[in-house]
Coordinates of C-alpha atoms in Angstrom, one line a residue:
M1 CA 320.2 156.2 170.8
R2 CA 322.5 153.5 169.5
V3 CA 326.2 154.5 169.3
P4 CA 327.4 154.6 165.7
S5 CA 329.9 151.9 164.6
L6 CA 333.5 152.2 165.7
F7 CA 334.4 152.7 162.0
I8 CA 332.1 155.7 161.6
L9 CA 333.2 157.1 164.9
S10 CA 336.9 156.7 163.9
C11 CA 336.3 158.3 160.5
L12 CA 334.7 161.3 162.2
S13 CA 337.1 161.5 165.0
V14 CA 340.1 161.4 162.7
T15 CA 338.5 164.0 160.5
L16 CA 337.7 166.3 163.4
A17 CA 341.2 165.9 164.7
V18 CA 342.8 166.7 161.3
F19 CA 340.3 169.4 160.4
P20 CA 339.9 171.7 163.5
M21 CA 336.4 172.7 164.4
A22 CA 335.9 176.4 163.8
A23 CA 333.1 178.6 165.0
S24 CA 333.2 180.7 161.8
A25 CA 330.1 180.9 159.6
L26 CA 329.2 178.9 156.5
C27 CA 329.5 181.9 154.2
N28 CA 330.5 183.4 150.9
V29 CA 328.1 180.7 149.5
T30 CA 324.7 180.8 147.8
Y31 CA 321.9 179.0 149.6
T32 CA 318.7 177.7 147.9
A33 CA 315.7 178.6 150.0
Q34 CA 313.4 175.8 151.1
D35 CA 309.7 175.8 151.8
G36 CA 309.1 177.8 155.0
D37 CA 312.5 179.6 155.0
N38 CA 312.9 183.2 156.0
L39 CA 315.9 185.5 156.4
S40 CA 316.0 185.1 160.2
G41 CA 316.1 181.3 159.9
V42 CA 318.7 181.3 157.2
A43 CA 320.9 183.6 159.3
E44 CA 320.5 181.2 162.2
L45 CA 321.4 178.2 160.0
H46 CA 324.6 179.9 158.6
Y47 CA 325.8 182.2 161.3
A48 CA 324.1 180.6 164.4
D49 CA 322.8 184.2 164.9
S50 CA 319.3 185.1 163.6
A51 CA 320.0 188.8 164.2
R52 CA 322.3 188.8 161.2
W53 CA 319.3 188.6 158.9
S54 CA 320.1 192.2 158.1
W55 CA 323.4 191.1 156.5
L56 CA 321.3 188.9 154.2
A57 CA 318.8 191.6 153.4
A58 CA 321.6 194.0 152.4
A59 CA 323.4 191.4 150.3
N60 CA 320.2 190.3 148.6
P61 CA 318.2 193.5 147.8
D62 CA 315.8 191.6 145.5
L63 CA 314.5 189.5 148.5
S64 CA 312.2 190.3 151.3
A65 CA 313.7 192.9 153.7
S66 CA 311.7 191.5 156.6
P67 CA 313.3 188.9 158.9
D68 CA 310.1 186.7 159.2
S69 CA 308.6 187.0 155.8
A70 CA 308.6 183.7 153.9
L71 CA 311.1 183.4 151.1
A72 CA 310.0 181.9 147.8
Q73 CA 311.0 178.3 147.6
G74 CA 314.1 178.0 145.3
S75 CA 315.2 181.6 145.9
Q76 CA 319.0 182.1 145.8
V77 CA 320.3 183.7 149.0
F78 CA 323.9 184.9 148.9
I79 CA 325.5 184.5 152.4
P80 CA 328.2 187.1 152.9
C81 CA 331.0 186.5 155.4
T82 CA 331.1 190.2 156.5
P83 CA 328.4 192.8 156.9
P84 CA 328.0 195.3 154.0
D85 CA 330.2 198.4 154.2
P86 CA 328.6 201.9 153.9
S87 CA 328.9 201.7 150.1
G88 CA 326.6 198.6 150.2
Q89 CA 329.3 196.2 148.9
T90 CA 330.1 192.9 150.6
A91 CA 333.3 190.9 150.7
A92 CA 332.1 188.7 147.9
S93 CA 329.6 190.6 145.8
P94 CA 326.6 188.7 144.3
D95 CA 327.3 190.7 141.1
M96 CA 330.7 189.0 140.4
P97 CA 330.9 187.0 137.2
K98 CA 329.0 183.7 137.3
V99 CA 329.8 180.1 136.4
N100 CA 327.0 177.6 135.8
V101 CA 327.3 174.6 138.2
L102 CA 325.5 171.3 138.0
S103 CA 325.4 169.6 141.5
I104 CA 324.1 166.2 142.4
V105 CA 320.9 166.4 144.4
D106 CA 320.5 164.7 147.8
F107 CA 324.2 163.5 148.1
A108 CA 324.6 164.8 151.6
P109 CA 326.9 165.8 153.1
F110 CA 328.8 166.4 149.9
S111 CA 326.0 168.2 147.9
S112 CA 322.4 168.7 148.9
R113 CA 319.7 171.4 148.6
T114 CA 319.0 171.1 152.3
W115 CA 322.5 170.7 153.8
P116 CA 324.1 174.0 155.0
A117 CA 326.1 175.8 152.2
Q118 CA 324.6 173.1 149.9
G119 CA 327.3 170.6 151.1
I120 CA 331.0 170.2 151.7
M121 CA 332.0 170.2 148.1
A122 CA 329.7 173.1 147.2
E123 CA 331.4 175.2 149.8
L124 CA 334.9 174.1 148.8
I125 CA 334.4 174.7 145.1
T126 CA 332.7 178.1 145.8
A127 CA 335.8 179.1 147.8
A128 CA 338.2 177.7 145.2
L129 CA 336.6 179.6 142.4
G130 CA 336.7 182.7 144.5
A131 CA 340.4 182.4 145.5
G132 CA 341.9 183.8 142.3
P133 CA 342.3 187.4 141.1
A134 CA 339.1 187.2 139.0
P135 CA 336.6 185.3 141.3
L136 CA 333.6 183.5 139.9
R137 CA 330.3 182.9 141.7
P138 CA 328.7 179.5 141.1
V139 CA 325.0 179.5 140.1
T140 CA 323.7 176.0 140.9
A141 CA 321.3 173.7 139.0
W142 CA 320.6 170.2 140.2
A143 CA 321.0 166.7 138.6
E144 CA 319.0 163.8 140.0
N145 CA 322.0 161.5 140.2
A146 CA 325.7 161.2 139.1
A147 CA 324.8 159.4 135.8
D148 CA 322.4 162.2 134.8
G149 CA 325.0 164.7 135.8
V150 CA 327.7 163.1 133.6
S151 CA 325.2 163.0 130.7
Q152 CA 324.2 166.6 131.0
L153 CA 327.8 167.7 131.3
A154 CA 329.1 165.6 128.5
D155 CA 326.4 167.0 126.2
S156 CA 327.3 170.5 127.5
R157 CA 323.6 171.4 128.3
G158 CA 324.2 174.7 129.9
A159 CA 326.4 173.5 132.8
E160 CA 330.0 174.5 132.9
I161 CA 331.2 172.4 135.8
G162 CA 329.7 169.5 137.7
F163 CA 330.3 167.8 141.1
P164 CA 330.6 165.6 143.1
L165 CA 331.6 163.0 140.6
P166 CA 333.8 159.9 140.8
R167 CA 336.6 159.8 138.3
P168 CA 336.1 156.7 136.2
D169 CA 338.6 154.1 135.2
C170 CA 339.2 155.3 131.7
S171 CA 340.5 151.8 130.6
A172 CA 337.1 150.4 131.2
D173 CA 334.8 150.2 128.2
E174 CA 331.8 151.7 130.0
A175 CA 333.9 154.8 131.1
R176 CA 335.5 155.7 127.7
D177 CA 332.7 158.0 126.6
A178 CA 332.8 160.1 129.8
C179 CA 336.6 160.1 129.7
A180 CA 336.6 161.3 126.1
R181 CA 334.2 164.1 126.8
L182 CA 335.0 165.4 130.3
L183 CA 338.0 166.8 132.1
Y184 CA 338.4 165.9 135.8
S185 CA 339.9 167.9 138.6
D186 CA 342.3 166.6 141.2
P187 CA 340.6 164.8 144.0
V188 CA 338.6 167.1 146.2
I189 CA 337.7 164.6 148.9
E190 CA 338.7 161.0 149.6
I191 CA 336.2 158.8 151.5
P192 CA 335.9 155.0 152.2
L193 CA 333.3 152.8 150.6
V194 CA 331.9 150.7 153.4
L195 CA 329.2 148.0 154.1
F196 CA 326.2 148.9 156.2
V197 CA 324.4 145.9 157.8
R198 CA 321.6 145.1 160.2
S199 CA 322.8 145.2 163.8
G200 CA 323.2 141.7 165.1
G201 CA 322.4 140.3 161.7
G202 CA 325.6 138.1 161.5
V203 CA 327.1 139.6 158.3
T204 CA 330.8 140.1 158.6
Y205 CA 333.6 141.1 156.2
Q206 CA 337.2 140.2 156.5
D207 CA 337.8 139.3 152.9
D208 CA 335.7 139.1 149.7
S209 CA 334.9 135.4 150.2
D210 CA 332.7 136.4 153.2
L211 CA 330.3 138.1 150.8
A212 CA 329.9 135.4 148.2
G213 CA 326.2 134.8 147.5
R214 CA 325.1 137.7 149.6
H215 CA 322.5 140.2 148.4
L216 CA 324.2 143.6 148.3
C217 CA 322.5 146.9 147.5
R218 CA 324.0 150.0 145.8
P219 CA 322.0 152.8 144.1
A220 CA 321.9 152.3 140.4
A221 CA 323.4 155.7 139.6
Y222 CA 326.4 155.3 141.8
S223 CA 329.7 154.1 140.5
M224 CA 330.2 150.3 140.4
A225 CA 333.9 150.5 139.5
S226 CA 335.0 149.1 142.9
L227 CA 332.9 146.0 142.4
D228 CA 334.8 144.8 139.3
T229 CA 338.6 145.3 139.5
P230 CA 341.6 143.2 138.5
D231 CA 341.3 141.5 142.0
R232 CA 337.6 141.6 142.4
H233 CA 335.0 140.3 139.9
W234 CA 331.7 140.6 141.9
I235 CA 329.6 141.7 138.9
S236 CA 331.2 140.0 135.9
E237 CA 331.4 136.6 137.6
K238 CA 328.2 137.1 139.6
V239 CA 329.9 136.5 142.9
V240 CA 327.3 138.6 144.7
N241 CA 323.6 139.3 144.0
L242 CA 323.6 143.0 143.2
V243 CA 320.4 145.0 143.9
T244 CA 320.3 148.5 142.4
P245 CA 317.3 150.7 143.3
D246 CA 317.2 154.4 142.5
R247 CA 318.0 155.9 145.9
P248 CA 320.1 155.1 149.1
E249 CA 316.9 155.4 151.2
T250 CA 315.4 152.4 149.2
C251 CA 318.6 150.4 149.9
F252 CA 318.2 151.0 153.7
Q253 CA 314.5 150.2 153.6
M254 CA 315.4 146.9 152.0
L255 CA 318.1 146.3 154.5
A256 CA 315.8 147.0 157.5
G257 CA 313.2 144.7 155.9
G258 CA 315.6 141.8 155.4
Q259 CA 315.5 141.9 151.6
V260 CA 319.3 142.5 151.3
D261 CA 322.2 141.6 153.4
A262 CA 324.2 144.9 153.2
V263 CA 324.2 148.4 151.6
M264 CA 327.4 149.7 149.9
L265 CA 327.9 153.4 150.3
N266 CA 330.6 155.9 151.2
A267 CA 330.9 156.2 155.0
L268 CA 329.5 159.8 155.3
T269 CA 326.6 159.5 152.9
G270 CA 325.6 156.3 154.6
A271 CA 325.8 157.8 158.0
T272 CA 323.8 160.9 156.9
T273 CA 321.1 158.7 155.4
I274 CA 320.8 156.5 158.4
A275 CA 320.5 159.5 160.7
A276 CA 317.8 161.0 158.5
M277 CA 315.8 157.8 158.4
N278 CA 316.2 157.2 162.2
L279 CA 317.8 153.8 161.6
S280 CA 320.7 154.2 164.0
E281 CA 319.3 151.5 166.3
Q282 CA 318.9 149.0 163.4
V283 CA 321.9 149.6 161.1
T284 CA 325.6 149.7 161.7
A285 CA 328.7 150.0 159.5
L286 CA 331.3 147.2 159.3
D287 CA 334.8 148.4 160.2
K288 CA 336.7 147.2 157.2
P289 CA 336.2 149.4 154.1
L290 CA 335.7 147.9 150.6
A291 CA 337.7 150.6 148.8
Q292 CA 338.7 154.2 148.9
H293 CA 336.7 156.6 146.7
T294 CA 337.6 160.1 145.5
L295 CA 335.2 162.8 144.4
H296 CA 336.0 165.3 141.7
V297 CA 334.8 168.3 139.6
A298 CA 334.2 167.7 135.9
V299 CA 334.2 170.1 133.0
P300 CA 333.0 169.3 129.4
K301 CA 336.0 169.3 127.1
V302 CA 334.0 171.2 124.5
H303 CA 333.7 174.2 126.8
W304 CA 335.8 177.1 125.4
R305 CA 337.6 177.5 128.7
A306 CA 337.6 173.9 130.0
T307 CA 341.3 173.7 130.8
T308 CA 341.2 177.1 132.5
L309 CA 338.3 176.1 134.7
I310 CA 340.0 172.9 135.8
Y311 CA 343.3 174.8 136.4
R312 CA 341.5 177.4 138.5
I313 CA 339.7 174.8 140.6
N314 CA 342.9 172.8 141.2
A315 CA 344.8 176.0 142.0
G316 CA 342.1 177.3 144.3
L317 CA 341.9 174.0 146.2
R318 CA 345.7 174.1 146.7
A319 CA 345.4 177.6 148.0
L320 CA 342.6 176.6 150.4
R321 CA 344.8 173.7 151.8
E322 CA 347.8 176.0 152.1
T323 CA 345.9 178.6 154.1
G324 CA 344.1 176.1 156.3
E325 CA 340.6 177.1 154.9
Y326 CA 340.1 173.6 153.5
D327 CA 340.5 172.2 157.0
R328 CA 338.1 174.7 158.5
V329 CA 335.4 174.1 155.9
V330 CA 335.6 170.3 156.2
G331 CA 335.8 170.6 160.0
R332 CA 332.6 172.6 160.2
H333 CA 330.7 170.1 158.1
M334 CA 332.0 167.2 160.1
T335 CA 330.8 168.9 163.2
L336 CA 327.3 169.2 161.7
L337 CA 327.3 165.5 160.8
W338 CA 328.6 164.5 164.2
D339 CA 325.7 166.5 165.8
R340 CA 323.2 164.8 163.6
L341 CA 324.5 161.4 164.5
N342 CA 324.2 162.1 168.2

């Protein structure tokens, strides 16, 4: 297998050094069952111990009590951090008050139906909402992309909070509607936006002039804010030829086929997609990032407790950082990503 680029390795190495790897489980989260799942397999995924299927059976009495019986696809499985006590209660009861969450589908490792704990941000936000004196349990619905998520949130169509979303530049005309209708949390995660290119293809990037006239691919629903800034006018002045298919996978297919020169994605989503598509031999990331992106939680301003929800999320994230739990959560997910890249 080809070794990932020095930039991706350095991102992961620094992250793993800053966020210590812990053997603790991905827990106190709700997992969405996939086709073919059973309690034994879900326990192995979250605890690395299939024998703990009994914990899941006790915490989810409405599901199959057998370790090997298939779970209905889409079933919600609460993953407790501790076994039930004799009274049948777990450390974080699935009966606690709920909050309706809209998450972006297939944005691994930040949010994904198939990533453990439904992604880094899902686990962090679940923990943040559970950190206060009146914990809330997220119940997740899925949006196909960030643009659809912003639209659903802004229209307040059932969802109370949404993530992971970039915070737009509210001075830009195209962002004013979202800024007028949504409140954004403090940054949850910061990650570099990088260029993925064909290995040995000759594309380099030291400054923006290196990309003039190049065909660059970025999924249509992803933020384009970094491409037009006071110092960069790639779209408005047509400096680059921008290709915008629906999905990251399409961008990488076009890159492998020579239809575009580079794919623009955040480092972790790009690395995850490359690994899933078995393109590690063909694609690498350039070392110099284009920009730094932050991901946030958003709440519709018309929600009756919008400011309270944002306050609770921000306060919960601060508490996670102070206790070291933020580091442990991110460290676990970085370990999973590292394993998939190798």
